PDB file of C-alpha atoms in Angstrom:
ATOM      1  CA  MET A   1      37.784 -10.374  66.689  1.00  0.00           C
ATOM      2  CA  GLU A   2      38.655 -13.266  64.434  1.00  0.00           C
ATOM      3  CA  ARG A   3      38.270 -12.753  60.685  1.00  0.00           C
ATOM      4  CA  ALA A   4      35.850 -15.671  60.202  1.00  0.00           C
ATOM      5  CA  ASP A   5      33.762 -14.359  63.089  1.00  0.00           C
ATOM      6  CA  ARG A   6      33.587 -10.908  61.454  1.00  0.00           C
ATOM      7  CA  ARG A   7      32.411 -12.457  58.201  1.00  0.00           C
ATOM      8  CA  GLY A   8      29.768 -14.388  60.133  1.00  0.00           C
ATOM      9  CA  ILE A   9      28.466 -11.262  61.832  1.00  0.00           C
ATOM     10  CA  VAL A  10      28.295  -9.427  58.519  1.00  0.00           C
ATOM     11  CA  GLY A  11      26.513 -12.354  56.842  1.00  0.00           C
ATOM     12  CA  ARG A  12      23.955 -12.658  59.607  1.00  0.00           C
ATOM     13  CA  GLY A  13      23.428  -8.880  59.656  1.00  0.00           C
ATOM     14  CA  VAL A  14      22.906  -8.737  55.900  1.00  0.00           C
ATOM     15  CA  ARG A  15      20.387 -11.599  56.056  1.00  0.00           C
ATOM     16  CA  VAL A  16      18.345  -9.738  58.671  1.00  0.00           C
ATOM     17  CA  GLY A  17      18.720  -6.457  56.754  1.00  0.00           C
ATOM     18  CA  LEU A  18      17.419  -8.092  53.596  1.00  0.00           C
ATOM     19  CA  LEU A  19      14.469  -9.476  55.525  1.00  0.00           C
ATOM     20  CA  MET A  20      13.740  -6.039  56.987  1.00  0.00           C
ATOM     21  CA  ALA A  21      13.906  -4.273  53.616  1.00  0.00           C
ATOM     22  CA  CYS A  22      12.418  -6.843  51.282  1.00  0.00           C
ATOM     23  CA  ALA A  23       9.410  -7.950  53.341  1.00  0.00           C
ATOM     24  CA  PRO A  24       7.606  -4.589  53.185  1.00  0.00           C
ATOM     25  CA  VAL A  25       8.872  -3.462  49.744  1.00  0.00           C
ATOM     26  CA  LEU A  26       8.736  -6.515  47.471  1.00  0.00           C
ATOM     27  CA  PRO A  27       4.921  -6.829  47.566  1.00  0.00           C
ATOM     28  CA  TRP A  28       4.778  -3.385  45.914  1.00  0.00           C
ATOM     29  CA  ALA A  29       7.306  -4.539  43.309  1.00  0.00           C
ATOM     30  CA  ALA A  30       5.193  -7.616  42.570  1.00  0.00           C
ATOM     31  CA  LEU A  31       2.110  -5.439  42.268  1.00  0.00           C
ATOM     32  CA  ALA A  32       3.862  -3.065  39.851  1.00  0.00           C
ATOM     33  CA  LEU A  33       5.088  -5.962  37.708  1.00  0.00           C
ATOM     34  CA  GLY A  34       1.616  -7.536  37.727  1.00  0.00           C
ATOM     35  CA  VAL A  35       0.029  -4.274  36.611  1.00  0.00           C
ATOM     36  CA  ALA A  36       2.628  -3.965  33.844  1.00  0.00           C
ATOM     37  CA  LEU A  37       1.761  -7.470  32.658  1.00  0.00           C
ATOM     38  CA  VAL A  38      -1.953  -6.671  32.654  1.00  0.00           C
ATOM     39  CA  GLU A  39      -1.347  -3.455  30.718  1.00  0.00           C
ATOM     40  CA  VAL A  40       0.609  -5.328  28.050  1.00  0.00           C
ATOM     41  CA  LEU A  41      -1.789  -8.274  27.723  1.00  0.00           C
ATOM     42  CA  ARG A  42      -5.169  -6.543  27.768  1.00  0.00           C
ATOM     43  CA  PRO A  43      -6.663  -5.519  24.439  1.00  0.00           C
ATOM     44  CA  GLY A  44      -5.786  -1.934  23.690  1.00  0.00           C
ATOM     45  CA  GLY A  45      -3.230  -1.929  26.489  1.00  0.00           C
ATOM     46  CA  ASP A  46      -1.228   1.133  27.344  1.00  0.00           C
ATOM     47  CA  THR A  47       2.434   0.387  26.515  1.00  0.00           C
ATOM     48  CA  PRO A  48       3.888   3.569  28.092  1.00  0.00           C
ATOM     49  CA  LEU A  49       2.014   2.814  31.310  1.00  0.00           C
ATOM     50  CA  ALA A  50       3.311  -0.758  31.243  1.00  0.00           C
ATOM     51  CA  ALA A  51       6.861   0.521  30.748  1.00  0.00           C
ATOM     52  CA  ARG A  52       6.475   2.887  33.692  1.00  0.00           C
ATOM     53  CA  ASP A  53       5.159   0.097  35.906  1.00  0.00           C
ATOM     54  CA  LEU A  54       7.991  -2.156  34.789  1.00  0.00           C
ATOM     55  CA  ARG A  55      10.468   0.588  35.742  1.00  0.00           C
ATOM     56  CA  TYR A  56       8.780   0.943  39.141  1.00  0.00           C
ATOM     57  CA  GLY A  57       9.022  -2.809  39.712  1.00  0.00           C
ATOM     58  CA  GLY A  58      12.709  -2.765  38.869  1.00  0.00           C
ATOM     59  CA  LEU A  59      13.360   0.237  41.110  1.00  0.00           C
ATOM     60  CA  LEU A  60      11.509  -1.367  43.994  1.00  0.00           C
ATOM     61  CA  THR A  61      13.245  -4.730  43.600  1.00  0.00           C
ATOM     62  CA  GLY A  62      16.749  -3.373  43.167  1.00  0.00           C
ATOM     63  CA  GLY A  63      16.238  -0.647  45.744  1.00  0.00           C
ATOM     64  CA  SER A  64      14.990  -3.061  48.381  1.00  0.00           C
ATOM     65  CA  LEU A  65      17.981  -5.343  47.818  1.00  0.00           C
ATOM     66  CA  LEU A  66      20.414  -2.434  48.057  1.00  0.00           C
ATOM     67  CA  ALA A  67      18.672  -0.995  51.100  1.00  0.00           C
ATOM     68  CA  GLY A  68      18.634  -4.430  52.742  1.00  0.00           C
ATOM     69  CA  VAL A  69      22.358  -4.902  52.294  1.00  0.00           C
ATOM     70  CA  LEU A  70      23.066  -1.417  53.638  1.00  0.00           C
ATOM     71  CA  MET A  71      20.688  -1.931  56.564  1.00  0.00           C
ATOM     72  CA  GLY A  72      22.340  -5.262  57.354  1.00  0.00           C
ATOM     73  CA  LEU A  73      25.823  -3.766  57.228  1.00  0.00           C
ATOM     74  CA  VAL A  74      24.798  -1.033  59.672  1.00  0.00           C
ATOM     75  CA  LEU A  75      23.183  -3.608  61.959  1.00  0.00           C
ATOM     76  CA  ALA A  76      26.205  -5.901  61.841  1.00  0.00           C
ATOM     77  CA  GLY A  77      28.710  -3.099  62.319  1.00  0.00           C
ATOM     78  CA  GLY A  78      26.826  -1.546  65.207  1.00  0.00           C
ATOM     79  CA  LEU A  79      26.286  -4.854  66.957  1.00  0.00           C
ATOM     80  CA  ALA A  80      29.902  -5.892  66.419  1.00  0.00           C
ATOM     81  CA  LEU A  81      31.083  -2.693  68.098  1.00  0.00           C
ATOM     82  CA  VAL A  82      28.573  -2.820  70.921  1.00  0.00           C
ATOM     83  CA  SER A  83      29.069  -6.533  71.614  1.00  0.00           C
ATOM     84  CA  ARG A  84      32.575  -5.739  72.854  1.00  0.00           C
ATOM     85  CA  VAL A  85      31.066  -3.704  75.693  1.00  0.00           C
ATOM     86  CA  VAL A  86      27.591  -5.164  76.198  1.00  0.00           C
ATOM     87  CA  THR A  87      27.634  -8.776  77.327  1.00  0.00           C
ATOM     88  CA  ARG A  88      24.004  -9.477  78.137  1.00  0.00           C
ATOM     89  CA  PRO A  89      21.539 -10.554  75.409  1.00  0.00           C
ATOM     90  CA  GLY A  90      19.001  -7.974  76.640  1.00  0.00           C
ATOM     91  CA  GLY A  91      21.417  -5.153  75.949  1.00  0.00           C
ATOM     92  CA  LEU A  92      22.114  -6.475  72.464  1.00  0.00           C
ATOM     93  CA  THR A  93      18.372  -6.723  71.859  1.00  0.00           C
ATOM     94  CA  LEU A  94      17.919  -3.091  72.857  1.00  0.00           C
ATOM     95  CA  VAL A  95      20.796  -1.930  70.637  1.00  0.00           C
ATOM     96  CA  ALA A  96      19.485  -3.994  67.712  1.00  0.00           C
ATOM     97  CA  ALA A  97      16.025  -2.444  68.154  1.00  0.00           C
ATOM     98  CA  LEU A  98      17.521   1.042  68.146  1.00  0.00           C
ATOM     99  CA  LEU A  99      19.635   0.307  65.059  1.00  0.00           C
ATOM    100  CA  GLY A 100      16.669  -1.320  63.305  1.00  0.00           C
ATOM    101  CA  ALA A 101      14.517   1.738  63.990  1.00  0.00           C
ATOM    102  CA  LEU A 102      17.242   4.023  62.659  1.00  0.00           C
ATOM    103  CA  VAL A 103      17.909   2.127  59.416  1.00  0.00           C
ATOM    104  CA  PHE A 104      14.333   1.317  58.396  1.00  0.00           C
ATOM    105  CA  PRO A 105      13.699   4.715  56.727  1.00  0.00           C
ATOM    106  CA  ALA A 106      15.875   3.404  53.868  1.00  0.00           C
ATOM    107  CA  ALA A 107      12.968   1.123  52.952  1.00  0.00           C
ATOM    108  CA  LEU A 108      10.591   4.092  53.085  1.00  0.00           C
ATOM    109  CA  VAL A 109      12.854   6.004  50.705  1.00  0.00           C
ATOM    110  CA  VAL A 110      12.862   3.056  48.294  1.00  0.00           C
ATOM    111  CA  VAL A 111       9.061   2.925  48.307  1.00  0.00           C
ATOM    112  CA  ALA A 112       8.800   6.686  47.862  1.00  0.00           C
ATOM    113  CA  ILE A 113      11.151   6.619  44.862  1.00  0.00           C
ATOM    114  CA  GLY A 114       9.727   3.444  43.349  1.00  0.00           C
ATOM    115  CA  THR A 115       6.109   4.566  43.507  1.00  0.00           C
ATOM    116  CA  ASP A 116       6.508   8.279  42.774  1.00  0.00           C
ATOM    117  CA  GLY A 117       5.392   9.134  46.283  1.00  0.00           C
ATOM    118  CA  ALA A 118       2.185   7.085  46.366  1.00  0.00           C
ATOM    119  CA  VAL A 119       0.619   7.815  49.742  1.00  0.00           C
ATOM    120  CA  ALA A 120      -1.024   4.394  50.234  1.00  0.00           C
ATOM    121  CA  GLN A 121       2.180   2.453  49.592  1.00  0.00           C
ATOM    122  CA  ILE A 122       4.318   4.763  51.744  1.00  0.00           C
ATOM    123  CA  GLY A 123       1.727   4.698  54.531  1.00  0.00           C
ATOM    124  CA  THR A 124       1.478   0.920  54.522  1.00  0.00           C
ATOM    125  CA  THR A 125       5.264   0.592  54.536  1.00  0.00           C
ATOM    126  CA  PHE A 126       5.402   3.130  57.377  1.00  0.00           C
ATOM    127  CA  LEU A 127       3.143   0.822  59.390  1.00  0.00           C
ATOM    128  CA  ALA A 128       5.745  -1.937  58.991  1.00  0.00           C
ATOM    129  CA  TRP A 129       8.379   0.166  60.778  1.00  0.00           C
ATOM    130  CA  PRO A 130       7.626  -1.093  64.334  1.00  0.00           C
ATOM    131  CA  VAL A 131       7.324  -4.663  63.063  1.00  0.00           C
ATOM    132  CA  MET A 132      10.713  -4.544  61.350  1.00  0.00           C
ATOM    133  CA  THR A 133      12.231  -2.890  64.434  1.00  0.00           C
ATOM    134  CA  THR A 134      10.965  -5.865  66.418  1.00  0.00           C
ATOM    135  CA  VAL A 135      12.504  -8.227  63.851  1.00  0.00           C
ATOM    136  CA  ALA A 136      15.873  -6.523  64.296  1.00  0.00           C
ATOM    137  CA  ALA A 137      15.550  -6.689  68.071  1.00  0.00           C
ATOM    138  CA  ALA A 138      14.624 -10.365  68.033  1.00  0.00           C
ATOM    139  CA  HIS A 139      17.672 -11.238  65.949  1.00  0.00           C
ATOM    140  CA  GLY A 140      20.212  -8.942  67.642  1.00  0.00           C
ATOM    141  CA  SER A 141      21.877 -11.581  69.838  1.00  0.00           C
ATOM    142  CA  ASP A 142      22.080 -13.993  66.916  1.00  0.00           C
ATOM    143  CA  ILE A 143      23.669 -11.381  64.667  1.00  0.00           C
ATOM    144  CA  ALA A 144      26.279 -10.619  67.313  1.00  0.00           C
ATOM    145  CA  GLY A 145      26.961 -14.344  67.676  1.00  0.00           C
ATOM    146  CA  ARG A 146      25.914 -14.623  71.321  1.00  0.00           C
ATOM    147  CA  THR A 147      23.016 -17.022  70.764  1.00  0.00           C
ATOM    148  CA  ARG A 148      21.966 -19.517  68.123  1.00  0.00           C
ATOM    149  CA  ARG A 149      18.187 -19.306  68.477  1.00  0.00           C
ATOM    150  CA  ARG A 150      17.513 -18.636  64.802  1.00  0.00           C
ATOM    151  CA  PRO A 151      18.874 -21.550  62.726  1.00  0.00           C
ATOM    152  CA  TRP A 152      18.265 -19.791  59.380  1.00  0.00           C
ATOM    153  CA  LEU A 153      20.968 -17.253  60.298  1.00  0.00           C
ATOM    154  CA  TRP A 154      23.611 -19.896  60.931  1.00  0.00           C
ATOM    155  CA  PRO A 155      25.106 -21.880  58.065  1.00  0.00           C
ATOM    156  CA  SER A 156      24.939 -25.642  58.253  1.00  0.00           C
ATOM    157  CA  GLY A 157      27.974 -27.842  57.858  1.00  0.00           C
ATOM    158  CA  PRO A 158      31.507 -27.004  58.877  1.00  0.00           C
ATOM    159  CA  ALA A 159      32.164 -23.581  60.327  1.00  0.00           C
ATOM    160  CA  GLN A 160      32.743 -20.876  57.767  1.00  0.00           C
ATOM    161  CA  GLY A 161      36.331 -19.838  57.316  1.00  0.00           C
ATOM    162  CA  ARG A 162      37.729 -23.003  58.786  1.00  0.00           C
ATOM    163  CA  THR A 163      39.072 -25.927  56.838  1.00  0.00           C
ATOM    164  CA  PRO A 164      38.614 -29.441  58.143  1.00  0.00           C
ATOM    165  CA  ALA A 165      41.628 -30.979  59.843  1.00  0.00           C
ATOM    166  CA  PRO A 166      43.727 -33.153  57.557  1.00  0.00           C
ATOM    167  CA  ARG A 167      43.079 -36.839  57.972  1.00  0.00           C
ATOM    168  CA  MET A 168      45.993 -39.069  58.719  1.00  0.00           C
ATOM    169  CA  ALA A 169      46.173 -42.603  57.399  1.00  0.00           C
ATOM    170  CA  ASP A 170      45.976 -45.313  60.025  1.00  0.00           C
ATOM    171  CA  ALA A 171      49.225 -47.042  60.768  1.00  0.00           C
ATOM    172  CA  ALA A 172      47.419 -50.289  61.586  1.00  0.00           C
ATOM    173  CA  PRO A 173      46.870 -52.673  58.682  1.00  0.00           C
ATOM    174  CA  GLU A 174      43.309 -53.441  57.633  1.00  0.00           C
ATOM    175  CA  ARG A 175      41.844 -56.679  58.839  1.00  0.00           C
ATOM    176  CA  PRO A 176      40.278 -58.918  56.258  1.00  0.00           C
ATOM    177  CA  HIS A 177      36.513 -59.301  56.605  1.00  0.00           C
ATOM    178  CA  ARG A 178      35.034 -62.706  57.034  1.00  0.00           C
ATOM    179  CA  ALA A 179      32.813 -63.868  54.261  1.00  0.00           C
ATOM    180  CA  SER A 180      29.324 -64.699  55.520  1.00  0.00           C
TER     181      SER A 180
END
């Protein structure tokens, strides 16, 4: 596999991993940061509670980013290996769904740590598991580089890792333009 192609697979996998981790976790981070702001601004606010909520928001934000990168690397690595054997997009979709289902518990761990085991937040994030598995399945062929159905996964402009061909000067002299 060409080096630029490997970087492309990893980039696309990480983008999907970040989507899978951040979509269900970042709303809880925003809620924690909003509660911290309310605790600081209200009269007689509780500063230790605001500090705790600020810590939870930071844990949820940083944890979801880390989990997303790790989830994307597992997705990209698994699909890169399997794409050597599996040639049909349906097979890649199935493998991506399986990998997505296996890596999503990382987001559950982040929510459990960032909320001190709050049942409502963990339960709601648990309900996102099949949705995020479907997201991984839908993007599997694009991550592996077999299709280009999702334009947000593919960079615009010249291909990554390739430099444009050098331009040669024309040997023909320029013709003067007629004045109108």
